mmCIF file of C-alpha atoms in Angstrom:
data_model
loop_
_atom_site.group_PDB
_atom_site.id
_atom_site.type_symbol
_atom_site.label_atom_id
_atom_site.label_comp_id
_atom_site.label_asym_id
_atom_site.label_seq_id
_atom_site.Cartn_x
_atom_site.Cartn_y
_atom_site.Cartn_z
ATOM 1 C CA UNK F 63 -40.318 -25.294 61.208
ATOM 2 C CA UNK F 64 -36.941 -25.392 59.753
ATOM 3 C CA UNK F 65 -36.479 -26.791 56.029
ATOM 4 C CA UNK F 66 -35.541 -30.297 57.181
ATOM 5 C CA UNK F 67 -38.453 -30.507 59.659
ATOM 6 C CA UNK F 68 -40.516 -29.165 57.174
ATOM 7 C CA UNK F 69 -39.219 -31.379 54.462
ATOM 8 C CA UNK F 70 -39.605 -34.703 56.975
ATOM 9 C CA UNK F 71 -43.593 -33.558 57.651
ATOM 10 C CA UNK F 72 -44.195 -33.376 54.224
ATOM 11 C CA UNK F 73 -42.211 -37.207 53.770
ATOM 12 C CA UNK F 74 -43.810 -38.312 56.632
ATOM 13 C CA UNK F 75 -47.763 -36.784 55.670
ATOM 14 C CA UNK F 76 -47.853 -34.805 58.600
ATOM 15 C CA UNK F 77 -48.767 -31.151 58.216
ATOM 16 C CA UNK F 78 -45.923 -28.765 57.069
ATOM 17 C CA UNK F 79 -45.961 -25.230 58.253
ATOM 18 C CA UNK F 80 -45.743 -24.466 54.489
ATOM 19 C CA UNK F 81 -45.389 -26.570 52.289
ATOM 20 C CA UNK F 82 -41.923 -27.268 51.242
ATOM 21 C CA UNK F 83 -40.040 -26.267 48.174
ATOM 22 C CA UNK F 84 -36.864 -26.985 46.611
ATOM 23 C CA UNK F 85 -36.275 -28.130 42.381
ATOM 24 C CA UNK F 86 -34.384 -31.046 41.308
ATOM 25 C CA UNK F 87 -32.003 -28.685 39.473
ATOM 26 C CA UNK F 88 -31.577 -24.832 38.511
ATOM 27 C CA UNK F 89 -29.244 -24.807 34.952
ATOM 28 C CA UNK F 90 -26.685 -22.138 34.800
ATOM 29 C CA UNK F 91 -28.843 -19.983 32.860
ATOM 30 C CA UNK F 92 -31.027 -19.004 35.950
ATOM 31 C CA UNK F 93 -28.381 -19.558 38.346
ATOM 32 C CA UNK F 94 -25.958 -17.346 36.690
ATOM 33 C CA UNK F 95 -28.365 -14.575 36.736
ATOM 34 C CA UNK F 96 -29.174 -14.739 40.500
ATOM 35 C CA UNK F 97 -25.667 -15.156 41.401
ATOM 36 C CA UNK F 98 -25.053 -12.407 38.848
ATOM 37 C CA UNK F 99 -21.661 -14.022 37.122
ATOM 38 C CA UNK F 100 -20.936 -17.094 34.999
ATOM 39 C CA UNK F 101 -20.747 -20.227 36.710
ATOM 40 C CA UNK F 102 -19.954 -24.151 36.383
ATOM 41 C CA UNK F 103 -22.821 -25.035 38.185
ATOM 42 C CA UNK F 104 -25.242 -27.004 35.930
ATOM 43 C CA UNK F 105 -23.024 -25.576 33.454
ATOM 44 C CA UNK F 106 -22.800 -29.425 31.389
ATOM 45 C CA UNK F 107 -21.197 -28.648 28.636
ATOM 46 C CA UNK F 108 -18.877 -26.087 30.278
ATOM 47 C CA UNK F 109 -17.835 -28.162 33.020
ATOM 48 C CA UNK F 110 -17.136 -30.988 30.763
ATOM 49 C CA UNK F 111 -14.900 -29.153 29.069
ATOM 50 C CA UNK F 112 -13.318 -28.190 31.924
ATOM 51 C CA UNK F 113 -12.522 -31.437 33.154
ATOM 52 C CA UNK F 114 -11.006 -32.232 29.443
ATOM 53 C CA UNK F 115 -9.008 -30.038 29.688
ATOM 54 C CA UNK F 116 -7.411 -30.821 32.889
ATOM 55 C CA UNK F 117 -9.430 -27.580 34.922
ATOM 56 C CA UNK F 118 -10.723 -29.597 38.031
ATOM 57 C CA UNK F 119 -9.905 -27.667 40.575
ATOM 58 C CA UNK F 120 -11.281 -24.525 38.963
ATOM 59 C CA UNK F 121 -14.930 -26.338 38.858
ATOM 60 C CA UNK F 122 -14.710 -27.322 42.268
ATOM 61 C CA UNK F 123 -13.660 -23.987 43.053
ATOM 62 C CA UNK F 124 -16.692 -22.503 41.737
ATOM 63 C CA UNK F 125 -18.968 -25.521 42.524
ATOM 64 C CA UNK F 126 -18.486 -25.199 46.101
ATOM 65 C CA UNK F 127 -19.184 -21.337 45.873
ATOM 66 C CA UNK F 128 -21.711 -20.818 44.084
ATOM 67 C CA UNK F 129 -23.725 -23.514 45.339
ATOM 68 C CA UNK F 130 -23.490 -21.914 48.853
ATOM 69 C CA UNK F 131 -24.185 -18.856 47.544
ATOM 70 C CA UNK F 132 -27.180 -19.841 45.135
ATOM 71 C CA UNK F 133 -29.215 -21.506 48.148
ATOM 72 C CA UNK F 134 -27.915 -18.356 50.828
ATOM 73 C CA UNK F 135 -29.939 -16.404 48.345
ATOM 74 C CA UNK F 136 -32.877 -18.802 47.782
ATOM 75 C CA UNK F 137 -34.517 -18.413 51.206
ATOM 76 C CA UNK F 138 -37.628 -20.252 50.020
ATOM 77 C CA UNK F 139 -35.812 -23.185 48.653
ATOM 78 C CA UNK F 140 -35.966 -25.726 51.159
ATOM 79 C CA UNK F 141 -34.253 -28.473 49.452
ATOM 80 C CA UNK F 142 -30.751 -28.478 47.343
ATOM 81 C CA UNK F 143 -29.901 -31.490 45.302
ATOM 82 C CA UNK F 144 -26.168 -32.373 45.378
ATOM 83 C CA UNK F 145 -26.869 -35.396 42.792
ATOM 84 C CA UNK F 146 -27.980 -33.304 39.785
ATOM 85 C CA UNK F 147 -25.756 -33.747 36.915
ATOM 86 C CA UNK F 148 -22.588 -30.918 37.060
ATOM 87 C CA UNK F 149 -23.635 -30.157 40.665
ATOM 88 C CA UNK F 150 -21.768 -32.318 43.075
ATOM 89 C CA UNK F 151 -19.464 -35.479 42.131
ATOM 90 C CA UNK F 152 -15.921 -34.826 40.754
ATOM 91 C CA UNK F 153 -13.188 -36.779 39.503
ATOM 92 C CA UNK F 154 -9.988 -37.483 41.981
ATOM 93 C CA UNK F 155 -7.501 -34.833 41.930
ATOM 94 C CA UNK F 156 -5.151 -37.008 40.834
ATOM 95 C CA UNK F 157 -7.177 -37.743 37.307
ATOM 96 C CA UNK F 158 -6.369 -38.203 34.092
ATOM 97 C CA UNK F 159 -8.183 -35.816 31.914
ATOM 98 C CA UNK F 160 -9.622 -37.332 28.999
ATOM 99 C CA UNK F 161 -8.384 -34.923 26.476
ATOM 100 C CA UNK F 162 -10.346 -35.568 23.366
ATOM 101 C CA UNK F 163 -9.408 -33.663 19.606
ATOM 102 C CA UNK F 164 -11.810 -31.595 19.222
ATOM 103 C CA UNK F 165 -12.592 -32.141 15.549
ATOM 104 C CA UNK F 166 -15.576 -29.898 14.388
ATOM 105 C CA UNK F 167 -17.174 -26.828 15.967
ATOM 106 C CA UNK F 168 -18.739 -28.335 18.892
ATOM 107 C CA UNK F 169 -17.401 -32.122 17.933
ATOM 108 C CA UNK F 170 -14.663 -33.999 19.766
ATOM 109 C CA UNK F 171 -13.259 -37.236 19.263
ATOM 110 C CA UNK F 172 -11.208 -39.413 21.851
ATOM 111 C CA UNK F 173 -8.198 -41.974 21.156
ATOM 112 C CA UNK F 174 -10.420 -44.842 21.217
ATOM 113 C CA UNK F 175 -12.930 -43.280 18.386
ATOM 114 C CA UNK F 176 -15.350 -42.250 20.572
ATOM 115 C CA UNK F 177 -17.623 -39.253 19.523
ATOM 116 C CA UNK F 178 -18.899 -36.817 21.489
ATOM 117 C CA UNK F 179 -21.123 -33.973 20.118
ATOM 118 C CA UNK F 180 -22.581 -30.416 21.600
ATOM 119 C CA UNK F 181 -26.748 -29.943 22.290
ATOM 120 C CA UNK F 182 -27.294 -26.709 22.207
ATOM 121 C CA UNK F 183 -31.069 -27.340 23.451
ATOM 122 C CA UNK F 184 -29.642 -28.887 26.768
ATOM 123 C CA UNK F 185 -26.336 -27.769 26.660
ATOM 124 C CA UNK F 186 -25.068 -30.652 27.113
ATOM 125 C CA UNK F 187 -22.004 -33.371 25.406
ATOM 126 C CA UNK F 188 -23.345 -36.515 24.718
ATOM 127 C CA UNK F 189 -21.612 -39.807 23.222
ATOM 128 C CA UNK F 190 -22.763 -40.316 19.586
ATOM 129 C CA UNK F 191 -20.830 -42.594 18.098
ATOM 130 C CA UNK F 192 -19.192 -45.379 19.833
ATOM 131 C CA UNK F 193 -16.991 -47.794 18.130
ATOM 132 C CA UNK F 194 -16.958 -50.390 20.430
ATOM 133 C CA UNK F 195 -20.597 -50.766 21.162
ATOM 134 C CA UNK F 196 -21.684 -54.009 19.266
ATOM 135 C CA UNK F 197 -18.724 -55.770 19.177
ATOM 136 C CA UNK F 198 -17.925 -55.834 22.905
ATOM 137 C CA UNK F 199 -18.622 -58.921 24.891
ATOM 138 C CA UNK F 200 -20.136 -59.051 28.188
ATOM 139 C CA UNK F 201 -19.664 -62.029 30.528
ATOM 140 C CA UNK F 202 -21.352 -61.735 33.887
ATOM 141 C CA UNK F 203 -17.835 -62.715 35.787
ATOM 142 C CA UNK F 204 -16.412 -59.275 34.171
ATOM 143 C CA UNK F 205 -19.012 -57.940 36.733
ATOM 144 C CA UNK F 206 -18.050 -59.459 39.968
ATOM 145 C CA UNK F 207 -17.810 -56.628 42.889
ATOM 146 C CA UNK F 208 -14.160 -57.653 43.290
ATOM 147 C CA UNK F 209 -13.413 -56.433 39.702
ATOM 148 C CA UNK F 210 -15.814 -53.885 39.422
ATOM 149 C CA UNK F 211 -15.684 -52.418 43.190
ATOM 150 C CA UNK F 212 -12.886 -49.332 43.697
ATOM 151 C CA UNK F 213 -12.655 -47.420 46.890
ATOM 152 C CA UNK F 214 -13.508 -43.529 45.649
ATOM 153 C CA UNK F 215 -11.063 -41.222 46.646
ATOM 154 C CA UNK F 216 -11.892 -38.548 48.978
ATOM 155 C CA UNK F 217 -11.544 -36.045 46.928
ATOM 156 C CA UNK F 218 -14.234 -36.973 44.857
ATOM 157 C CA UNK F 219 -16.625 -35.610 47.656
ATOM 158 C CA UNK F 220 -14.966 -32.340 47.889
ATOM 159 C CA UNK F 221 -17.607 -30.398 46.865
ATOM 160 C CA UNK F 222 -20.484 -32.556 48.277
ATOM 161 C CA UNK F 223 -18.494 -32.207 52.181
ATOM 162 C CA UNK F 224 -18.390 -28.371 51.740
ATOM 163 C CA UNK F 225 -21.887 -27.448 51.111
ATOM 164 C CA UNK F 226 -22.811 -30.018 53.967
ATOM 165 C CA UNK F 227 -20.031 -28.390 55.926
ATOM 166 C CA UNK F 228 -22.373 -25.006 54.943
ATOM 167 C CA UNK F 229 -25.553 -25.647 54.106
ATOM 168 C CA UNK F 230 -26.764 -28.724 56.238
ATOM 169 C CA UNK F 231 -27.764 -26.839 59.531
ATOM 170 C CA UNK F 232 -30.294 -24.659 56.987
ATOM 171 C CA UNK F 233 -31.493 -26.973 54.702
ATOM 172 C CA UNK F 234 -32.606 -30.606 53.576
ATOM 173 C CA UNK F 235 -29.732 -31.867 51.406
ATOM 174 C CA UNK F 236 -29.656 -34.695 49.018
ATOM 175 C CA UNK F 237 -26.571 -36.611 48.292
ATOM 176 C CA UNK F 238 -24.658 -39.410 46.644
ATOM 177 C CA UNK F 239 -25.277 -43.154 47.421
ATOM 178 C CA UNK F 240 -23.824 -46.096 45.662
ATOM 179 C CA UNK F 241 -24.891 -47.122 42.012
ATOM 180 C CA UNK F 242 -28.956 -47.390 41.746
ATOM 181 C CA UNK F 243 -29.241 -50.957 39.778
ATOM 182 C CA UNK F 244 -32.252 -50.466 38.088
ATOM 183 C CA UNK F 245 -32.935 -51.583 34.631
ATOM 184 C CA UNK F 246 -29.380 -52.986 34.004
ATOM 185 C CA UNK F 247 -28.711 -51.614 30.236
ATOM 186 C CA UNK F 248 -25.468 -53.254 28.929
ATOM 187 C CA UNK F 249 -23.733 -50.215 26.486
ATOM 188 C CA UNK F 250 -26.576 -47.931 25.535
ATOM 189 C CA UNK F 251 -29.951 -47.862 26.016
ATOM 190 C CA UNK F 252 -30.363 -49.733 22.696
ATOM 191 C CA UNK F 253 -27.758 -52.416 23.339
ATOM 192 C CA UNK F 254 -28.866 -52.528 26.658
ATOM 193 C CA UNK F 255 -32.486 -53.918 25.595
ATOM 194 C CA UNK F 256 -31.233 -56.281 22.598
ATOM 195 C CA UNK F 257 -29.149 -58.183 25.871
ATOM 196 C CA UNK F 258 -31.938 -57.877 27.935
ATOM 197 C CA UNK F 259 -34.477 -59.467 25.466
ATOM 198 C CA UNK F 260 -31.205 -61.981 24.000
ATOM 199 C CA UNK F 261 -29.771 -62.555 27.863
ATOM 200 C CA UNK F 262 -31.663 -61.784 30.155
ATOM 201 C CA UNK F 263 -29.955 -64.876 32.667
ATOM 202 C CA UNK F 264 -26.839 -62.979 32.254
ATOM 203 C CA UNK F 265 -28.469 -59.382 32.779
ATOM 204 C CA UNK F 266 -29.904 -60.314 36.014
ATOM 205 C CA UNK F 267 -26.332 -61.919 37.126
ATOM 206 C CA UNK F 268 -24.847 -58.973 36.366
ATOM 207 C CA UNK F 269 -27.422 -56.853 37.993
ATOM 208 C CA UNK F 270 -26.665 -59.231 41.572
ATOM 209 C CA UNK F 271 -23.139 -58.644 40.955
ATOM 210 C CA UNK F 272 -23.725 -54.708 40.772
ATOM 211 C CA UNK F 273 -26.162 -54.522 43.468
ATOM 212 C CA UNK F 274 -23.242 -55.903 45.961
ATOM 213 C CA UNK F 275 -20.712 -53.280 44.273
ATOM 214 C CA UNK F 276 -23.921 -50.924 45.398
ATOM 215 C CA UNK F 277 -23.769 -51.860 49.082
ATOM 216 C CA UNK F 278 -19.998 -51.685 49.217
ATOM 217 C CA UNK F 279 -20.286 -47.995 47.653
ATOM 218 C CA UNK F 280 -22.989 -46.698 50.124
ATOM 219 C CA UNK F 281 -20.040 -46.867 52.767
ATOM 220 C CA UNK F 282 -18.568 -44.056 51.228
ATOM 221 C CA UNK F 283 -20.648 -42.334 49.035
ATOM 222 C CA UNK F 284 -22.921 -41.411 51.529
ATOM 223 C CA UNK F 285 -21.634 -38.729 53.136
ATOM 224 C CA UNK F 286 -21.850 -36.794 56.444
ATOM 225 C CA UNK F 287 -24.641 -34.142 56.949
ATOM 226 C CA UNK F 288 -26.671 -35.290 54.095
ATOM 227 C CA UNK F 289 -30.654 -36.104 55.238
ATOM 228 C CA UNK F 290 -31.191 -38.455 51.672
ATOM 229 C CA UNK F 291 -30.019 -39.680 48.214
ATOM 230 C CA UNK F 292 -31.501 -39.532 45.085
ATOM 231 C CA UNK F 293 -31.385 -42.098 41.773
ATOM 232 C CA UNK F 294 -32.021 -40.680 38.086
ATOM 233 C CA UNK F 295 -32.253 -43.683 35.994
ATOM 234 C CA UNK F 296 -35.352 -43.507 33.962
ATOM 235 C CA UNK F 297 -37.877 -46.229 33.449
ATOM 236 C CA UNK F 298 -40.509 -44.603 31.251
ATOM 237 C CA UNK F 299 -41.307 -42.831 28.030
ATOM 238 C CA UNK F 300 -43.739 -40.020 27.836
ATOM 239 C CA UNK F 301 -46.188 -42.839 26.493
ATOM 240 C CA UNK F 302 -45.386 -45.801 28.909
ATOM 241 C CA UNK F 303 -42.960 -47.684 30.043
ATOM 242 C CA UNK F 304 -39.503 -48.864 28.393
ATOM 243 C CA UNK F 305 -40.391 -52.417 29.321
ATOM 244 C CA UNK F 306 -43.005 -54.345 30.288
ATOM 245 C CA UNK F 307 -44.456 -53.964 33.706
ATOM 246 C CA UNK F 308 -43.849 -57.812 34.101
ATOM 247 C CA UNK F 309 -40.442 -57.540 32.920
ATOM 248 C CA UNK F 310 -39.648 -54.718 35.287
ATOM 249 C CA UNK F 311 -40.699 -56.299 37.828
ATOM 250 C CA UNK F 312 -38.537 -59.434 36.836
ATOM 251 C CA UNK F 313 -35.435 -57.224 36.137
ATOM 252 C CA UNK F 314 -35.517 -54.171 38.004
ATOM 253 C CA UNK F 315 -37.727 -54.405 41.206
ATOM 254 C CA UNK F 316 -35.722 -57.067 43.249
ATOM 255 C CA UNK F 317 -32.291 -55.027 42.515
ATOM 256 C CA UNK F 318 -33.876 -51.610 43.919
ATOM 257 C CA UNK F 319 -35.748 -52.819 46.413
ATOM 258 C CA UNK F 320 -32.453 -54.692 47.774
ATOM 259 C CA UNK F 321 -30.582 -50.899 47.469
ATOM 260 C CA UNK F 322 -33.083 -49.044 48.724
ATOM 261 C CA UNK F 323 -33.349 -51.228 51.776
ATOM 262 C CA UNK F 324 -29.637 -50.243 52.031
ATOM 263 C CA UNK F 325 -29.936 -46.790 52.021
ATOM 264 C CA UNK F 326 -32.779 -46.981 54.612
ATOM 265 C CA UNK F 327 -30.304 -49.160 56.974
ATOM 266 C CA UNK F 328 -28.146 -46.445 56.999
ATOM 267 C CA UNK F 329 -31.052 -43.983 58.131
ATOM 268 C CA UNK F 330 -31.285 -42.422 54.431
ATOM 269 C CA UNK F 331 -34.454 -41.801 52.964
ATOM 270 C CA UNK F 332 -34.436 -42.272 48.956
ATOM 271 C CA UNK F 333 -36.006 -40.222 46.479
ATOM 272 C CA UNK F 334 -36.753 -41.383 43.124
ATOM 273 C CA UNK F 335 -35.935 -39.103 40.082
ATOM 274 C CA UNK F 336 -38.100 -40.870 37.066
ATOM 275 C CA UNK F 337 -39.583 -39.067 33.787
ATOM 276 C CA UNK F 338 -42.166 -40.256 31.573
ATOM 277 C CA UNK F 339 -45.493 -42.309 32.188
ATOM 278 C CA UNK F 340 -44.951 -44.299 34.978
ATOM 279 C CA UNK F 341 -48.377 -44.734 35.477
ATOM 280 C CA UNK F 342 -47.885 -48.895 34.761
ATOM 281 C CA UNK F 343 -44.883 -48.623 37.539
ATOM 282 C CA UNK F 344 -46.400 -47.218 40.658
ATOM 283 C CA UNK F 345 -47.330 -50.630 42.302
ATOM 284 C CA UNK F 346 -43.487 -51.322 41.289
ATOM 285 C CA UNK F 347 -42.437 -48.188 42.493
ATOM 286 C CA UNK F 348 -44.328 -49.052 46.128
ATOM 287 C CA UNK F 349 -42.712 -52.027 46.451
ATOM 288 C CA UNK F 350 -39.066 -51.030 46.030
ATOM 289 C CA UNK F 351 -39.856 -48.612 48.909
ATOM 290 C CA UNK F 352 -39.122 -45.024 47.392
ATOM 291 C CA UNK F 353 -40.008 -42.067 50.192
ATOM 292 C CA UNK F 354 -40.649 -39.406 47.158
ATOM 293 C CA UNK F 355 -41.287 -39.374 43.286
ATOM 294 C CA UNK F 356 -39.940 -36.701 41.080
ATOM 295 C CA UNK F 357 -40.132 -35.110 37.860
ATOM 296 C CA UNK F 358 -43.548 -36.039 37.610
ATOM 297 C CA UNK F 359 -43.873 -35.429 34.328
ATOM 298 C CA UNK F 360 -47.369 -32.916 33.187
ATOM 299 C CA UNK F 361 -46.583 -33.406 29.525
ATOM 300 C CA UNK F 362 -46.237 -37.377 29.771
ATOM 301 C CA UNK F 363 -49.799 -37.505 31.842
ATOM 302 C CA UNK F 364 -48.639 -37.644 35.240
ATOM 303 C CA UNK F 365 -50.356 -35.044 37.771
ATOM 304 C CA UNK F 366 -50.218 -34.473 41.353
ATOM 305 C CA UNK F 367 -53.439 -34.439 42.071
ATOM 306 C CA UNK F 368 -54.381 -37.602 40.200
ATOM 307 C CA UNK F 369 -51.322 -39.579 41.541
ATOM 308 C CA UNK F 370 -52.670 -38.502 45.043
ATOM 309 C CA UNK F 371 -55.912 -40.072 44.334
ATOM 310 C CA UNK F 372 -53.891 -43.273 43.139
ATOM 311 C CA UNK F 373 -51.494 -43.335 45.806
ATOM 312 C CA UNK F 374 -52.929 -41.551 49.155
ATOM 313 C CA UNK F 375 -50.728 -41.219 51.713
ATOM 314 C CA UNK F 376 -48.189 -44.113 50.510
ATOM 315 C CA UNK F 377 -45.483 -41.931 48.257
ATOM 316 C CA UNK F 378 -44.604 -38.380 48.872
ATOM 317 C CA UNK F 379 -44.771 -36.390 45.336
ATOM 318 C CA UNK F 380 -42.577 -33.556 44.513
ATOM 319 C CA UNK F 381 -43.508 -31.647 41.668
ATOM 320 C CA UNK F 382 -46.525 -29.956 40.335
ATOM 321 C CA UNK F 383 -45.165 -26.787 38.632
ATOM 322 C CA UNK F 384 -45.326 -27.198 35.129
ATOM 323 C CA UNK F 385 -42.050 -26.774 33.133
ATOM 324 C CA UNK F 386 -44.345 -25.179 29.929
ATOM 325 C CA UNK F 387 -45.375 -22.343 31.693
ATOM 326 C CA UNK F 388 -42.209 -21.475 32.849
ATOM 327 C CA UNK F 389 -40.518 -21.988 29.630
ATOM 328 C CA UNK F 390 -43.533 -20.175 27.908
ATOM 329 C CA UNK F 391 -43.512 -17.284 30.835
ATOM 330 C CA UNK F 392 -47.063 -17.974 31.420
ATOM 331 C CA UNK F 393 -47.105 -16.860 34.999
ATOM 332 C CA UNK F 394 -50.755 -16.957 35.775
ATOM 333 C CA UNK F 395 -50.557 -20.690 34.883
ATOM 334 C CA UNK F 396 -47.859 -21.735 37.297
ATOM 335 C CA UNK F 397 -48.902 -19.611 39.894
ATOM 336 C CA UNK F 398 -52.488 -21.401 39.613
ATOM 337 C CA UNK F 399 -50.219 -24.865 39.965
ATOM 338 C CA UNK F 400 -48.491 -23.584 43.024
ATOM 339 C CA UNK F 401 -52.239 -23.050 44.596
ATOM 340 C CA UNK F 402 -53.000 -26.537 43.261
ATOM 341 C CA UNK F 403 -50.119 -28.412 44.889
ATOM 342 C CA UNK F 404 -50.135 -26.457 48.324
ATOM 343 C CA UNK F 405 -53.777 -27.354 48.630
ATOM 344 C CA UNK F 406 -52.831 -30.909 48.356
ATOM 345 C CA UNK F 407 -49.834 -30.508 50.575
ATOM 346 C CA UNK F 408 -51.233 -28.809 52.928
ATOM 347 C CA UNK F 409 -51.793 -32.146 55.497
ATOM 348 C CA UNK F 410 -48.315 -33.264 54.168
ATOM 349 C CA UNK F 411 -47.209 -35.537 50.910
ATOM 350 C CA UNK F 412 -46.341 -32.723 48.631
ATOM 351 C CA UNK F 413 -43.259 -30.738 47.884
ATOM 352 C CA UNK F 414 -43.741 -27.974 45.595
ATOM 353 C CA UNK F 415 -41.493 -27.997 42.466
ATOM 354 C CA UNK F 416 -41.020 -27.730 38.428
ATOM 355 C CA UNK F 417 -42.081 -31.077 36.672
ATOM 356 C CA UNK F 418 -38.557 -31.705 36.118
ATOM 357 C CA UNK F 419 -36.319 -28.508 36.757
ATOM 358 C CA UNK F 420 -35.454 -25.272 36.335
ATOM 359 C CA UNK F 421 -33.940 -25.781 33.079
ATOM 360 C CA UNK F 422 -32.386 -24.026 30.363
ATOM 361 C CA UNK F 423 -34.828 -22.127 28.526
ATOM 362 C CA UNK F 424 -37.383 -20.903 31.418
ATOM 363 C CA UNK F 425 -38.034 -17.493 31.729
ATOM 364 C CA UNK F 426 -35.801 -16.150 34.369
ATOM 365 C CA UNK F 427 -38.169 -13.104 35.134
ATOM 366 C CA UNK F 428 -41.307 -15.332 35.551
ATOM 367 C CA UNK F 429 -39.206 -17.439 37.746
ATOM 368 C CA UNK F 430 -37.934 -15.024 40.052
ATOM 369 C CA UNK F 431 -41.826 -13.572 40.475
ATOM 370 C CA UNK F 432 -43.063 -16.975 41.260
ATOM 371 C CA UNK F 433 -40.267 -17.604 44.055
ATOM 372 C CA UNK F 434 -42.033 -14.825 45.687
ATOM 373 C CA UNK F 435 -45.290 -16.230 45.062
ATOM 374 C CA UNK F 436 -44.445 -19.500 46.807
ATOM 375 C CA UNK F 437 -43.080 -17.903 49.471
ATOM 376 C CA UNK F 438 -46.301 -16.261 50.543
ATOM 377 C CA UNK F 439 -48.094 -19.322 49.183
ATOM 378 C CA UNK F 440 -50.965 -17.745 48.486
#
């Protein structure tokens, strides 16, 4: 079998010459080491400094490179991941870079007051401080697809077309689709569930309103050569879910079931990218029609092997590999997880994978030795 074929057996829970592999990401730490020079890819806080600065071309440049060149070298990967953040997406060409003062070590600030500070832990930018926040005013009409809807340019997929272009003959690809709609959080996540709780007539408008900008997006943002599409949005803390189950399924289920029925018209399959304890979710996540769950999260109480008693044969699971051991360098553990999983995938269901990613932080020696330990899958 080739990786998609494999890949589609494993989706489809029919046995996989071996069962497949692939991660949702692997950070610039790692990936700079097997490419063996610096690179934007899964670089966050890099890239976004980049694009600041005006520098776009230069991360597409190395995007579209390294990317290629990452997975050339990663025979046993069977899967790459276009939608992980810093991976795929750019802005136009044409863009105006933000340009924010940078006004402490690793602290910028934009013209409009915004606040952006550096994570070391996740390398990574994140808003902080947002003047705006509480004292904007949503109305649902500022939401119709009309006003919300813009054609993307072309250029925006430059990297996503290239690695297609490159890597789709070889391997199982995952790409852009138009905006997820899940839980519809207005601002932040903490404005977003005071108008939810407040208005939740007007969050559900709104979410109708964006799951037609969805269906108009899918036109173009699913590209070419590209097997499926993946969503991010999490639902779930490590100890349950951010809402109710009976409020997600009032708020959330009808929006992503309509999307993913979308992205299945167009012969897509849709993986679901979801941390925490979705436990409570799982009839939900059924329902909306998701082909595979991922970053199943260990630490949060989410296993393969339980969720395949749970489930059966009705969601394909990718995961198993858990993140502690390779941030710990405990090798004997994750090679014992690989065993695990490929005994459970070995009549199809599973793909083998960290219980999130191959993030900053994991040992890049214990890595490498368990690549060739999944490789043999012994």
């Amino acid at each position: 079998m080739n990786a998609k074929q494999r890949v589609n057996a494993a989706l489809e829970f029919r046995s996989p010459d071996r069962v497949p592999y692939g991660e949702y990401a692997i950070d610039s730490a790692v990936a700079g080491k097997i490419l063996g020079h610096e690179t934007y890819l899964r670089n966050k806080a890099k890239t976004q400094v980049a694009l600041w600065e005006g520098r776009r071309d230069e991360v597409a440049q190395s995007l579209k490179e390294d990317t290629v060149a990452l997975y050339k070298k990663l025979d046993v990967v069977d899967i790459v991941n276009l939608m992980a953040e810093a991976a795929g997406l750019l802005p136009p060409r044409d863009y105006q870079p933000l340009r924010p003062e940078k006004i402490a070590d690793g602290v910028w600030k934009d013209l409009e007051g915004r606040v952006y500070k550096y994570t070391a832990a996740a390398e990574d930018i994140t808003l902080v401080e947002d003047p705006s926040l509480w004292t904007w005013e949503y109305a649902a009409e500022d939401f119709l697809p009309e006003k919300v809807y813009q054609k993307p340019d072309p250029s925006q997929f430059e990297v996503i077309d290239y690695v297609a272009e490159r890597l789709g003959g070889e391997k199982y690809l995952i790409g852009p689709a138009g905006r997820e709609v899940g839980l519809t959080l207005l601002g932040n996540m903490e404005r977003g569930f005071v108008e939810m709780g407040e208005n939740p007539e007007m969050v559900e408008e709104i979410a109708r309103h964006l799951t037609e900008v969805g269906r108009r997006e899918d036109e173009d943002f699913i590209r070419p050569g590209v097997d499926a599409v993946m969503w991010g949005q999490d639902f779930s803390y490590n100890r349950g879910p951010m809402v109710s189950p009976a409020m997600f399924e009032q708020m959330a289920v009808p929006f992503c079931r309509e999307r993913t029925g979308h992205v299945h018209a167009r012969g897509k399959r849709v993986f679901k990218h979801a941390c925490g304890n979705n436990w409570p979710l799982l009839d939900s996540f059924l329902a909306i029609g998701y082909d595979a769950y991922q970053s199943i999260q260990h630490s949060a109480g989410m296993t393969l092997s339980a969720l395949r008693k749970a489930l059966g044969d009705r969601l394909c699971l990718w995961g198993g590999i858990t993140l502690d051991s390779l941030m710990d360098g405990r090798l004997e553990d994750a090679e014992r997880d690989v065993r695990d999983a490929v005994a459970l995938g070995r009549e199809g269901g599973v793909i083998l994978g960290a219980t999130h990613s191959i993030m900053t932080g994991v040992d890049y020696d214990s890595y490498m030795r368990l690549l060739d330990h999944i490789a043999s899958q012994a």
